[in-house]
Amino acid sequence: MDMEAARLLGAGLAAIGAGLASLGVGNVFAKFLEGALRNPGAADSQQGRLFIGFAAAELLGLLAFVIAIILIFVA
Protein backbone atom coordinates (compact mmCIF):
# COMPACT_ATOMS: atom_id res chain seq x y z
CA MET A 1 0.00 0.00 0.00
CA ASP A 2 1.43 3.31 -0.99
CA MET A 3 1.53 6.35 1.27
CA GLU A 4 -1.31 8.22 -0.47
CA ALA A 5 -3.72 5.31 -0.09
CA ALA A 6 -2.82 4.85 3.56
CA ARG A 7 -3.34 8.54 4.22
CA LEU A 8 -6.79 8.58 2.60
CA LEU A 9 -7.77 5.37 4.36
CA GLY A 10 -6.80 6.88 7.71
CA ALA A 11 -8.77 10.04 6.92
CA GLY A 12 -11.82 7.95 6.05
CA LEU A 13 -11.55 6.03 9.31
CA ALA A 14 -11.20 9.30 11.23
CA ALA A 15 -14.31 10.65 9.49
CA ILE A 16 -16.32 7.77 10.95
CA GLY A 17 -15.78 9.41 14.35
CA ALA A 18 -17.52 12.55 13.12
CA GLY A 19 -20.54 10.48 12.15
CA LEU A 20 -20.57 8.64 15.45
CA ALA A 21 -20.60 11.96 17.29
CA SER A 22 -24.09 12.56 15.96
CA LEU A 23 -25.19 9.31 17.56
CA GLY A 24 -23.65 10.44 20.83
CA VAL A 25 -25.43 13.79 20.75
CA GLY A 26 -28.73 12.09 19.97
CA ASN A 27 -28.21 9.68 22.84
CA VAL A 28 -27.47 12.53 25.27
CA PHE A 29 -30.66 14.37 24.38
CA ALA A 30 -32.75 11.18 24.33
CA LYS A 31 -31.66 10.22 27.83
CA PHE A 32 -32.25 13.75 29.08
CA LEU A 33 -35.79 13.79 27.67
CA GLU A 34 -36.45 10.33 29.08
CA GLY A 35 -35.37 11.47 32.53
CA ALA A 36 -37.22 14.78 32.27
CA LEU A 37 -40.46 13.04 31.37
CA ARG A 38 -40.08 10.61 34.27
CA ASN A 39 -39.28 13.33 36.80
CA PRO A 40 -40.15 16.83 35.53
CA GLY A 41 -39.14 18.45 38.82
CA ALA A 42 -35.52 17.41 38.44
CA ALA A 43 -35.20 18.46 34.79
CA ASP A 44 -34.02 21.98 35.63
CA SER A 45 -31.15 20.74 37.78
CA GLN A 46 -30.00 18.32 35.06
CA GLN A 47 -29.88 20.85 32.25
CA GLY A 48 -26.26 21.79 32.97
CA ARG A 49 -25.21 18.16 32.63
CA LEU A 50 -27.11 18.01 29.35
CA PHE A 51 -24.97 20.77 27.89
CA ILE A 52 -21.76 19.22 29.23
CA GLY A 53 -22.65 15.91 27.59
CA PHE A 54 -23.53 17.67 24.36
CA ALA A 55 -20.23 19.57 24.38
CA ALA A 56 -18.20 16.42 25.08
CA ALA A 57 -19.83 14.45 22.27
CA GLU A 58 -19.48 17.34 19.84
CA LEU A 59 -15.83 17.85 20.83
CA LEU A 60 -15.00 14.26 19.92
CA GLY A 61 -16.71 14.69 16.56
CA LEU A 62 -14.83 17.89 15.82
CA LEU A 63 -11.56 16.27 16.87
CA ALA A 64 -12.15 13.38 14.46
CA PHE A 65 -12.95 15.89 11.71
CA VAL A 66 -9.76 17.85 12.36
CA ILE A 67 -7.68 14.68 12.30
CA ALA A 68 -9.26 13.70 8.97
CA ILE A 69 -8.51 17.14 7.50
CA ILE A 70 -4.91 17.00 8.75
CA LEU A 71 -4.44 13.56 7.21
CA ILE A 72 -5.81 14.69 3.86
CA PHE A 73 -4.16 18.08 3.44
CA VAL A 74 -1.10 18.24 5.70
CA ALA A 75 0.41 14.80 6.24
PDB file of N, CA, C and O in Angstrom:
ATOM      1  N   MET A   1       0.860  -1.184   0.000  1.00  0.00           N
ATOM      2  CA  MET A   1       0.000   0.000   0.000  1.00  0.00           C
ATOM      3  C   MET A   1       0.892   1.229   0.000  1.00  0.00           C
ATOM      4  O   MET A   1       1.798   1.348   0.816  1.00  0.00           O
ATOM      5  N   ASP A   2       0.618   2.112  -0.928  1.00  0.00           N
ATOM      6  CA  ASP A   2       1.434   3.311  -0.988  1.00  0.00           C
ATOM      7  C   ASP A   2       0.973   4.333   0.057  1.00  0.00           C
ATOM      8  O   ASP A   2      -0.053   4.184   0.694  1.00  0.00           O
ATOM      9  N   MET A   3       1.765   5.367   0.209  1.00  0.00           N
ATOM     10  CA  MET A   3       1.533   6.350   1.272  1.00  0.00           C
ATOM     11  C   MET A   3       0.238   7.136   1.062  1.00  0.00           C
ATOM     12  O   MET A   3      -0.483   7.421   2.021  1.00  0.00           O
ATOM     13  N   GLU A   4      -0.093   7.454  -0.178  1.00  0.00           N
ATOM     14  CA  GLU A   4      -1.312   8.224  -0.471  1.00  0.00           C
ATOM     15  C   GLU A   4      -2.563   7.429  -0.106  1.00  0.00           C
ATOM     16  O   GLU A   4      -3.500   7.954   0.495  1.00  0.00           O
ATOM     17  N   ALA A   5      -2.563   6.151  -0.421  1.00  0.00           N
ATOM     18  CA  ALA A   5      -3.717   5.307  -0.092  1.00  0.00           C
ATOM     19  C   ALA A   5      -3.869   5.149   1.417  1.00  0.00           C
ATOM     20  O   ALA A   5      -4.979   5.190   1.941  1.00  0.00           O
ATOM     21  N   ALA A   6      -2.761   4.983   2.109  1.00  0.00           N
ATOM     22  CA  ALA A   6      -2.820   4.846   3.559  1.00  0.00           C
ATOM     23  C   ALA A   6      -3.318   6.131   4.212  1.00  0.00           C
ATOM     24  O   ALA A   6      -4.097   6.092   5.173  1.00  0.00           O
ATOM     25  N   ARG A   7      -2.910   7.252   3.667  1.00  0.00           N
ATOM     26  CA  ARG A   7      -3.341   8.540   4.217  1.00  0.00           C
ATOM     27  C   ARG A   7      -4.839   8.737   4.037  1.00  0.00           C
ATOM     28  O   ARG A   7      -5.545   9.146   4.956  1.00  0.00           O
ATOM     29  N   LEU A   8      -5.356   8.429   2.852  1.00  0.00           N
ATOM     30  CA  LEU A   8      -6.787   8.585   2.600  1.00  0.00           C
ATOM     31  C   LEU A   8      -7.613   7.562   3.381  1.00  0.00           C
ATOM     32  O   LEU A   8      -8.721   7.859   3.824  1.00  0.00           O
ATOM     33  N   LEU A   9      -7.080   6.368   3.553  1.00  0.00           N
ATOM     34  CA  LEU A   9      -7.774   5.369   4.358  1.00  0.00           C
ATOM     35  C   LEU A   9      -7.855   5.813   5.813  1.00  0.00           C
ATOM     36  O   LEU A   9      -8.903   5.679   6.454  1.00  0.00           O
ATOM     37  N   GLY A  10      -6.780   6.367   6.334  1.00  0.00           N
ATOM     38  CA  GLY A  10      -6.797   6.884   7.708  1.00  0.00           C
ATOM     39  C   GLY A  10      -7.756   8.043   7.867  1.00  0.00           C
ATOM     40  O   GLY A  10      -8.452   8.162   8.880  1.00  0.00           O
ATOM     41  N   ALA A  11      -7.837   8.911   6.859  1.00  0.00           N
ATOM     42  CA  ALA A  11      -8.774  10.038   6.916  1.00  0.00           C
ATOM     43  C   ALA A  11     -10.213   9.539   6.877  1.00  0.00           C
ATOM     44  O   ALA A  11     -11.079  10.071   7.576  1.00  0.00           O
ATOM     45  N   GLY A  12     -10.474   8.525   6.089  1.00  0.00           N
ATOM     46  CA  GLY A  12     -11.820   7.951   6.054  1.00  0.00           C
ATOM     47  C   GLY A  12     -12.203   7.323   7.376  1.00  0.00           C
ATOM     48  O   GLY A  12     -13.345   7.451   7.840  1.00  0.00           O
ATOM     49  N   LEU A  13     -11.264   6.630   8.004  1.00  0.00           N
ATOM     50  CA  LEU A  13     -11.549   6.035   9.311  1.00  0.00           C
ATOM     51  C   LEU A  13     -11.754   7.113  10.376  1.00  0.00           C
ATOM     52  O   LEU A  13     -12.583   6.963  11.267  1.00  0.00           O
ATOM     53  N   ALA A  14     -11.012   8.208  10.273  1.00  0.00           N
ATOM     54  CA  ALA A  14     -11.197   9.300  11.228  1.00  0.00           C
ATOM     55  C   ALA A  14     -12.541   9.994  11.005  1.00  0.00           C
ATOM     56  O   ALA A  14     -13.156  10.491  11.948  1.00  0.00           O
ATOM     57  N   ALA A  15     -13.024  10.022   9.776  1.00  0.00           N
ATOM     58  CA  ALA A  15     -14.314  10.646   9.488  1.00  0.00           C
ATOM     59  C   ALA A  15     -15.472   9.853  10.071  1.00  0.00           C
ATOM     60  O   ALA A  15     -16.549  10.411  10.309  1.00  0.00           O
ATOM     61  N   ILE A  16     -15.267   8.573  10.302  1.00  0.00           N
ATOM     62  CA  ILE A  16     -16.315   7.765  10.950  1.00  0.00           C
ATOM     63  C   ILE A  16     -16.609   8.326  12.335  1.00  0.00           C
ATOM     64  O   ILE A  16     -17.754   8.342  12.778  1.00  0.00           O
ATOM     65  N   GLY A  17     -15.598   8.818  13.022  1.00  0.00           N
ATOM     66  CA  GLY A  17     -15.783   9.406  14.347  1.00  0.00           C
ATOM     67  C   GLY A  17     -16.690  10.618  14.320  1.00  0.00           C
ATOM     68  O   GLY A  17     -17.455  10.862  15.254  1.00  0.00           O
ATOM     69  N   ALA A  18     -16.631  11.391  13.248  1.00  0.00           N
ATOM     70  CA  ALA A  18     -17.521  12.549  13.125  1.00  0.00           C
ATOM     71  C   ALA A  18     -18.968  12.095  12.985  1.00  0.00           C
ATOM     72  O   ALA A  18     -19.884  12.721  13.516  1.00  0.00           O
ATOM     73  N   GLY A  19     -19.188  11.019  12.277  1.00  0.00           N
ATOM     74  CA  GLY A  19     -20.541  10.479  12.154  1.00  0.00           C
ATOM     75  C   GLY A  19     -21.043   9.878  13.448  1.00  0.00           C
ATOM     76  O   GLY A  19     -22.226  10.004  13.785  1.00  0.00           O
ATOM     77  N   LEU A  20     -20.155   9.242  14.183  1.00  0.00           N
ATOM     78  CA  LEU A  20     -20.567   8.640  15.453  1.00  0.00           C
ATOM     79  C   LEU A  20     -20.851   9.694  16.517  1.00  0.00           C
ATOM     80  O   LEU A  20     -21.585   9.426  17.465  1.00  0.00           O
ATOM     81  N   ALA A  21     -20.305  10.875  16.346  1.00  0.00           N
ATOM     82  CA  ALA A  21     -20.598  11.957  17.291  1.00  0.00           C
ATOM     83  C   ALA A  21     -22.064  12.343  17.233  1.00  0.00           C
ATOM     84  O   ALA A  21     -22.655  12.701  18.256  1.00  0.00           O
ATOM     85  N   SER A  22     -22.665  12.251  16.060  1.00  0.00           N
ATOM     86  CA  SER A  22     -24.088  12.563  15.955  1.00  0.00           C
ATOM     87  C   SER A  22     -24.919  11.544  16.729  1.00  0.00           C
ATOM     88  O   SER A  22     -25.941  11.899  17.325  1.00  0.00           O
ATOM     89  N   LEU A  23     -24.497  10.312  16.742  1.00  0.00           N
ATOM     90  CA  LEU A  23     -25.189   9.311  17.558  1.00  0.00           C
ATOM     91  C   LEU A  23     -25.043   9.622  19.043  1.00  0.00           C
ATOM     92  O   LEU A  23     -25.979   9.449  19.823  1.00  0.00           O
ATOM     93  N   GLY A  24     -23.865  10.087  19.426  1.00  0.00           N
ATOM     94  CA  GLY A  24     -23.645  10.444  20.825  1.00  0.00           C
ATOM     95  C   GLY A  24     -24.495  11.620  21.267  1.00  0.00           C
ATOM     96  O   GLY A  24     -25.075  11.609  22.356  1.00  0.00           O
ATOM     97  N   VAL A  25     -24.607  12.629  20.418  1.00  0.00           N
ATOM     98  CA  VAL A  25     -25.428  13.793  20.746  1.00  0.00           C
ATOM     99  C   VAL A  25     -26.895  13.388  20.835  1.00  0.00           C
ATOM    100  O   VAL A  25     -27.615  13.802  21.749  1.00  0.00           O
ATOM    101  N   GLY A  26     -27.348  12.572  19.910  1.00  0.00           N
ATOM    102  CA  GLY A  26     -28.727  12.089  19.965  1.00  0.00           C
ATOM    103  C   GLY A  26     -29.004  11.283  21.207  1.00  0.00           C
ATOM    104  O   GLY A  26     -30.082  11.387  21.812  1.00  0.00           O
ATOM    105  N   ASN A  27     -28.044  10.480  21.621  1.00  0.00           N
ATOM    106  CA  ASN A  27     -28.210   9.677  22.837  1.00  0.00           C
ATOM    107  C   ASN A  27     -28.266  10.561  24.080  1.00  0.00           C
ATOM    108  O   ASN A  27     -29.061  10.304  24.986  1.00  0.00           O
ATOM    109  N   VAL A  28     -27.458  11.607  24.121  1.00  0.00           N
ATOM    110  CA  VAL A  28     -27.467  12.526  25.268  1.00  0.00           C
ATOM    111  C   VAL A  28     -28.836  13.172  25.413  1.00  0.00           C
ATOM    112  O   VAL A  28     -29.427  13.193  26.498  1.00  0.00           O
ATOM    113  N   PHE A  29     -29.368  13.693  24.317  1.00  0.00           N
ATOM    114  CA  PHE A  29     -30.665  14.368  24.383  1.00  0.00           C
ATOM    115  C   PHE A  29     -31.802  13.389  24.636  1.00  0.00           C
ATOM    116  O   PHE A  29     -32.767  13.715  25.331  1.00  0.00           O
ATOM    117  N   ALA A  30     -31.704  12.181  24.095  1.00  0.00           N
ATOM    118  CA  ALA A  30     -32.747  11.182  24.330  1.00  0.00           C
ATOM    119  C   ALA A  30     -32.815  10.796  25.802  1.00  0.00           C
ATOM    120  O   ALA A  30     -33.912  10.695  26.379  1.00  0.00           O
ATOM    121  N   LYS A  31     -31.671  10.588  26.411  1.00  0.00           N
ATOM    122  CA  LYS A  31     -31.664  10.216  27.833  1.00  0.00           C
ATOM    123  C   LYS A  31     -32.125  11.365  28.717  1.00  0.00           C
ATOM    124  O   LYS A  31     -32.783  11.157  29.737  1.00  0.00           O
ATOM    125  N   PHE A  32     -31.777  12.607  28.312  1.00  0.00           N
ATOM    126  CA  PHE A  32     -32.254  13.750  29.080  1.00  0.00           C
ATOM    127  C   PHE A  32     -33.778  13.844  29.008  1.00  0.00           C
ATOM    128  O   PHE A  32     -34.446  14.055  30.026  1.00  0.00           O
ATOM    129  N   LEU A  33     -34.330  13.713  27.808  1.00  0.00           N
ATOM    130  CA  LEU A  33     -35.785  13.791  27.672  1.00  0.00           C
ATOM    131  C   LEU A  33     -36.478  12.645  28.396  1.00  0.00           C
ATOM    132  O   LEU A  33     -37.545  12.831  28.992  1.00  0.00           O
ATOM    133  N   GLU A  34     -35.876  11.466  28.362  1.00  0.00           N
ATOM    134  CA  GLU A  34     -36.447  10.334  29.078  1.00  0.00           C
ATOM    135  C   GLU A  34     -36.486  10.613  30.577  1.00  0.00           C
ATOM    136  O   GLU A  34     -37.498  10.372  31.248  1.00  0.00           O
ATOM    137  N   GLY A  35     -35.402  11.140  31.107  1.00  0.00           N
ATOM    138  CA  GLY A  35     -35.367  11.466  32.531  1.00  0.00           C
ATOM    139  C   GLY A  35     -36.274  12.627  32.890  1.00  0.00           C
ATOM    140  O   GLY A  35     -36.902  12.638  33.953  1.00  0.00           O
ATOM    141  N   ALA A  36     -36.368  13.625  32.003  1.00  0.00           N
ATOM    142  CA  ALA A  36     -37.218  14.784  32.275  1.00  0.00           C
ATOM    143  C   ALA A  36     -38.693  14.398  32.260  1.00  0.00           C
ATOM    144  O   ALA A  36     -39.492  14.948  33.022  1.00  0.00           O
ATOM    145  N   LEU A  37     -39.062  13.470  31.405  1.00  0.00           N
ATOM    146  CA  LEU A  37     -40.458  13.035  31.368  1.00  0.00           C
ATOM    147  C   LEU A  37     -40.804  12.153  32.563  1.00  0.00           C
ATOM    148  O   LEU A  37     -41.951  12.141  33.013  1.00  0.00           O
ATOM    149  N   ARG A  38     -39.828  11.434  33.086  1.00  0.00           N
ATOM    150  CA  ARG A  38     -40.084  10.613  34.271  1.00  0.00           C
ATOM    151  C   ARG A  38     -40.171  11.460  35.540  1.00  0.00           C
ATOM    152  O   ARG A  38     -40.946  11.170  36.429  1.00  0.00           O
ATOM    153  N   ASN A  39     -39.319  12.487  35.613  1.00  0.00           N
ATOM    154  CA  ASN A  39     -39.282  13.333  36.801  1.00  0.00           C
ATOM    155  C   ASN A  39     -39.135  14.793  36.366  1.00  0.00           C
ATOM    156  O   ASN A  39     -38.020  15.312  36.328  1.00  0.00           O
ATOM    157  N   PRO A  40     -40.251  15.462  36.043  1.00  0.00           N
ATOM    158  CA  PRO A  40     -40.153  16.833  35.533  1.00  0.00           C
ATOM    159  C   PRO A  40     -39.560  17.822  36.535  1.00  0.00           C
ATOM    160  O   PRO A  40     -38.977  18.833  36.142  1.00  0.00           O
ATOM    161  N   GLY A  41     -39.674  17.535  37.816  1.00  0.00           N
ATOM    162  CA  GLY A  41     -39.141  18.454  38.819  1.00  0.00           C
ATOM    163  C   GLY A  41     -37.627  18.523  38.827  1.00  0.00           C
ATOM    164  O   GLY A  41     -37.044  19.537  39.196  1.00  0.00           O
ATOM    165  N   ALA A  42     -36.985  17.454  38.421  1.00  0.00           N
ATOM    166  CA  ALA A  42     -35.519  17.412  38.440  1.00  0.00           C
ATOM    167  C   ALA A  42     -34.907  17.831  37.108  1.00  0.00           C
ATOM    168  O   ALA A  42     -33.683  17.865  36.982  1.00  0.00           O
ATOM    169  N   ALA A  43     -35.721  18.143  36.124  1.00  0.00           N
ATOM    170  CA  ALA A  43     -35.198  18.464  34.792  1.00  0.00           C
ATOM    171  C   ALA A  43     -34.368  19.739  34.808  1.00  0.00           C
ATOM    172  O   ALA A  43     -33.363  19.834  34.100  1.00  0.00           O
ATOM    173  N   ASP A  44     -34.777  20.726  35.605  1.00  0.00           N
ATOM    174  CA  ASP A  44     -34.016  21.981  35.628  1.00  0.00           C
ATOM    175  C   ASP A  44     -32.617  21.796  36.193  1.00  0.00           C
ATOM    176  O   ASP A  44     -31.665  22.424  35.736  1.00  0.00           O
ATOM    177  N   SER A  45     -32.474  20.935  37.183  1.00  0.00           N
ATOM    178  CA  SER A  45     -31.154  20.738  37.781  1.00  0.00           C
ATOM    179  C   SER A  45     -30.238  19.898  36.890  1.00  0.00           C
ATOM    180  O   SER A  45     -29.020  19.911  37.067  1.00  0.00           O
ATOM    181  N   GLN A  46     -30.804  19.175  35.936  1.00  0.00           N
ATOM    182  CA  GLN A  46     -29.996  18.325  35.063  1.00  0.00           C
ATOM    183  C   GLN A  46     -29.631  19.000  33.746  1.00  0.00           C
ATOM    184  O   GLN A  46     -28.905  18.432  32.947  1.00  0.00           O
ATOM    185  N   GLN A  47     -30.113  20.203  33.528  1.00  0.00           N
ATOM    186  CA  GLN A  47     -29.876  20.855  32.251  1.00  0.00           C
ATOM    187  C   GLN A  47     -28.406  21.203  32.044  1.00  0.00           C
ATOM    188  O   GLN A  47     -27.901  21.146  30.927  1.00  0.00           O
ATOM    189  N   GLY A  48     -27.696  21.530  33.096  1.00  0.00           N
ATOM    190  CA  GLY A  48     -26.257  21.794  32.971  1.00  0.00           C
ATOM    191  C   GLY A  48     -25.495  20.573  32.520  1.00  0.00           C
ATOM    192  O   GLY A  48     -24.590  20.650  31.674  1.00  0.00           O
ATOM    193  N   ARG A  49     -25.853  19.413  33.047  1.00  0.00           N
ATOM    194  CA  ARG A  49     -25.210  18.165  32.634  1.00  0.00           C
ATOM    195  C   ARG A  49     -25.548  17.821  31.192  1.00  0.00           C
ATOM    196  O   ARG A  49     -24.745  17.202  30.487  1.00  0.00           O
ATOM    197  N   LEU A  50     -26.728  18.229  30.749  1.00  0.00           N
ATOM    198  CA  LEU A  50     -27.108  18.015  29.354  1.00  0.00           C
ATOM    199  C   LEU A  50     -26.146  18.745  28.431  1.00  0.00           C
ATOM    200  O   LEU A  50     -25.646  18.175  27.460  1.00  0.00           O
ATOM    201  N   PHE A  51     -25.856  19.996  28.745  1.00  0.00           N
ATOM    202  CA  PHE A  51     -24.966  20.772  27.887  1.00  0.00           C
ATOM    203  C   PHE A  51     -23.530  20.282  27.970  1.00  0.00           C
ATOM    204  O   PHE A  51     -22.791  20.348  26.977  1.00  0.00           O
ATOM    205  N   ILE A  52     -23.103  19.782  29.113  1.00  0.00           N
ATOM    206  CA  ILE A  52     -21.758  19.219  29.229  1.00  0.00           C
ATOM    207  C   ILE A  52     -21.645  17.957  28.378  1.00  0.00           C
ATOM    208  O   ILE A  52     -20.648  17.747  27.677  1.00  0.00           O
ATOM    209  N   GLY A  53     -22.660  17.112  28.423  1.00  0.00           N
ATOM    210  CA  GLY A  53     -22.655  15.906  27.593  1.00  0.00           C
ATOM    211  C   GLY A  53     -22.683  16.231  26.109  1.00  0.00           C
ATOM    212  O   GLY A  53     -22.004  15.590  25.303  1.00  0.00           O
ATOM    213  N   PHE A  54     -23.482  17.232  25.755  1.00  0.00           N
ATOM    214  CA  PHE A  54     -23.527  17.668  24.356  1.00  0.00           C
ATOM    215  C   PHE A  54     -22.162  18.181  23.912  1.00  0.00           C
ATOM    216  O   PHE A  54     -21.686  17.837  22.826  1.00  0.00           O
ATOM    217  N   ALA A  55     -21.529  18.989  24.741  1.00  0.00           N
ATOM    218  CA  ALA A  55     -20.231  19.565  24.380  1.00  0.00           C
ATOM    219  C   ALA A  55     -19.165  18.481  24.259  1.00  0.00           C
ATOM    220  O   ALA A  55     -18.319  18.532  23.354  1.00  0.00           O
ATOM    221  N   ALA A  56     -19.197  17.492  25.137  1.00  0.00           N
ATOM    222  CA  ALA A  56     -18.201  16.422  25.079  1.00  0.00           C
ATOM    223  C   ALA A  56     -18.366  15.584  23.815  1.00  0.00           C
ATOM    224  O   ALA A  56     -17.380  15.262  23.136  1.00  0.00           O
ATOM    225  N   ALA A  57     -19.598  15.242  23.478  1.00  0.00           N
ATOM    226  CA  ALA A  57     -19.834  14.448  22.270  1.00  0.00           C
ATOM    227  C   ALA A  57     -19.464  15.243  21.020  1.00  0.00           C
ATOM    228  O   ALA A  57     -18.878  14.705  20.074  1.00  0.00           O
ATOM    229  N   GLU A  58     -19.790  16.508  21.005  1.00  0.00           N
ATOM    230  CA  GLU A  58     -19.480  17.342  19.842  1.00  0.00           C
ATOM    231  C   GLU A  58     -17.975  17.567  19.729  1.00  0.00           C
ATOM    232  O   GLU A  58     -17.441  17.633  18.619  1.00  0.00           O
ATOM    233  N   LEU A  59     -17.282  17.683  20.852  1.00  0.00           N
ATOM    234  CA  LEU A  59     -15.829  17.850  20.830  1.00  0.00           C
ATOM    235  C   LEU A  59     -15.153  16.648  20.180  1.00  0.00           C
ATOM    236  O   LEU A  59     -14.233  16.803  19.377  1.00  0.00           O
ATOM    237  N   LEU A  60     -15.611  15.457  20.506  1.00  0.00           N
ATOM    238  CA  LEU A  60     -15.003  14.264  19.915  1.00  0.00           C
ATOM    239  C   LEU A  60     -15.256  14.210  18.411  1.00  0.00           C
ATOM    240  O   LEU A  60     -14.385  13.801  17.643  1.00  0.00           O
ATOM    241  N   GLY A  61     -16.437  14.647  17.987  1.00  0.00           N
ATOM    242  CA  GLY A  61     -16.715  14.693  16.556  1.00  0.00           C
ATOM    243  C   GLY A  61     -15.846  15.706  15.834  1.00  0.00           C
ATOM    244  O   GLY A  61     -15.328  15.442  14.748  1.00  0.00           O
ATOM    245  N   LEU A  62     -15.677  16.871  16.431  1.00  0.00           N
ATOM    246  CA  LEU A  62     -14.825  17.892  15.818  1.00  0.00           C
ATOM    247  C   LEU A  62     -13.357  17.463  15.793  1.00  0.00           C
ATOM    248  O   LEU A  62     -12.633  17.748  14.840  1.00  0.00           O
ATOM    249  N   LEU A  63     -12.930  16.773  16.832  1.00  0.00           N
ATOM    250  CA  LEU A  63     -11.557  16.272  16.867  1.00  0.00           C
ATOM    251  C   LEU A  63     -11.327  15.249  15.757  1.00  0.00           C
ATOM    252  O   LEU A  63     -10.296  15.287  15.079  1.00  0.00           O
ATOM    253  N   ALA A  64     -12.281  14.360  15.550  1.00  0.00           N
ATOM    254  CA  ALA A  64     -12.154  13.382  14.463  1.00  0.00           C
ATOM    255  C   ALA A  64     -12.132  14.083  13.108  1.00  0.00           C
ATOM    256  O   ALA A  64     -11.375  13.698  12.206  1.00  0.00           O
ATOM    257  N   PHE A  65     -12.937  15.128  12.964  1.00  0.00           N
ATOM    258  CA  PHE A  65     -12.948  15.886  11.710  1.00  0.00           C
ATOM    259  C   PHE A  65     -11.614  16.578  11.465  1.00  0.00           C
ATOM    260  O   PHE A  65     -11.091  16.552  10.344  1.00  0.00           O
ATOM    261  N   VAL A  66     -11.046  17.164  12.498  1.00  0.00           N
ATOM    262  CA  VAL A  66      -9.757  17.851  12.359  1.00  0.00           C
ATOM    263  C   VAL A  66      -8.656  16.855  12.007  1.00  0.00           C
ATOM    264  O   VAL A  66      -7.795  17.141  11.160  1.00  0.00           O
ATOM    265  N   ILE A  67      -8.676  15.692  12.614  1.00  0.00           N
ATOM    266  CA  ILE A  67      -7.675  14.677  12.295  1.00  0.00           C
ATOM    267  C   ILE A  67      -7.808  14.235  10.840  1.00  0.00           C
ATOM    268  O   ILE A  67      -6.815  14.064  10.139  1.00  0.00           O
ATOM    269  N   ALA A  68      -9.052  14.079  10.372  1.00  0.00           N
ATOM    270  CA  ALA A  68      -9.255  13.704   8.969  1.00  0.00           C
ATOM    271  C   ALA A  68      -8.727  14.786   8.032  1.00  0.00           C
ATOM    272  O   ALA A  68      -8.076  14.482   7.023  1.00  0.00           O
ATOM    273  N   ILE A  69      -8.989  16.042   8.340  1.00  0.00           N
ATOM    274  CA  ILE A  69      -8.508  17.138   7.500  1.00  0.00           C
ATOM    275  C   ILE A  69      -6.982  17.201   7.511  1.00  0.00           C
ATOM    276  O   ILE A  69      -6.346  17.420   6.469  1.00  0.00           O
ATOM    277  N   ILE A  70      -6.381  16.999   8.671  1.00  0.00           N
ATOM    278  CA  ILE A  70      -4.906  16.999   8.749  1.00  0.00           C
ATOM    279  C   ILE A  70      -4.325  15.863   7.914  1.00  0.00           C
ATOM    280  O   ILE A  70      -3.335  16.042   7.199  1.00  0.00           O
ATOM    281  N   LEU A  71      -4.952  14.694   7.980  1.00  0.00           N
ATOM    282  CA  LEU A  71      -4.435  13.565   7.211  1.00  0.00           C
ATOM    283  C   LEU A  71      -4.571  13.800   5.701  1.00  0.00           C
ATOM    284  O   LEU A  71      -3.726  13.358   4.925  1.00  0.00           O
ATOM    285  N   ILE A  72      -5.615  14.479   5.296  1.00  0.00           N
ATOM    286  CA  ILE A  72      -5.814  14.688   3.860  1.00  0.00           C
ATOM    287  C   ILE A  72      -4.890  15.780   3.319  1.00  0.00           C
ATOM    288  O   ILE A  72      -4.238  15.614   2.291  1.00  0.00           O
ATOM    289  N   PHE A  73      -4.822  16.921   4.019  1.00  0.00           N
ATOM    290  CA  PHE A  73      -4.164  18.085   3.439  1.00  0.00           C
ATOM    291  C   PHE A  73      -2.747  18.347   3.952  1.00  0.00           C
ATOM    292  O   PHE A  73      -1.980  19.028   3.275  1.00  0.00           O
ATOM    293  N   VAL A  74      -2.388  17.874   5.121  1.00  0.00           N
ATOM    294  CA  VAL A  74      -1.103  18.245   5.697  1.00  0.00           C
ATOM    295  C   VAL A  74      -0.110  17.083   5.664  1.00  0.00           C
ATOM    296  O   VAL A  74       1.039  17.267   5.241  1.00  0.00           O
ATOM    297  N   ALA A  75      -0.533  15.924   6.112  1.00  0.00           N
ATOM    298  CA  ALA A  75       0.412  14.801   6.244  1.00  0.00           C
ATOM    299  C   ALA A  75       0.892  14.284   4.910  1.00  0.00           C
ATOM    300  O   ALA A  75       0.267  14.325   3.922  1.00  0.00           O
TER     301      ALA A  75
END
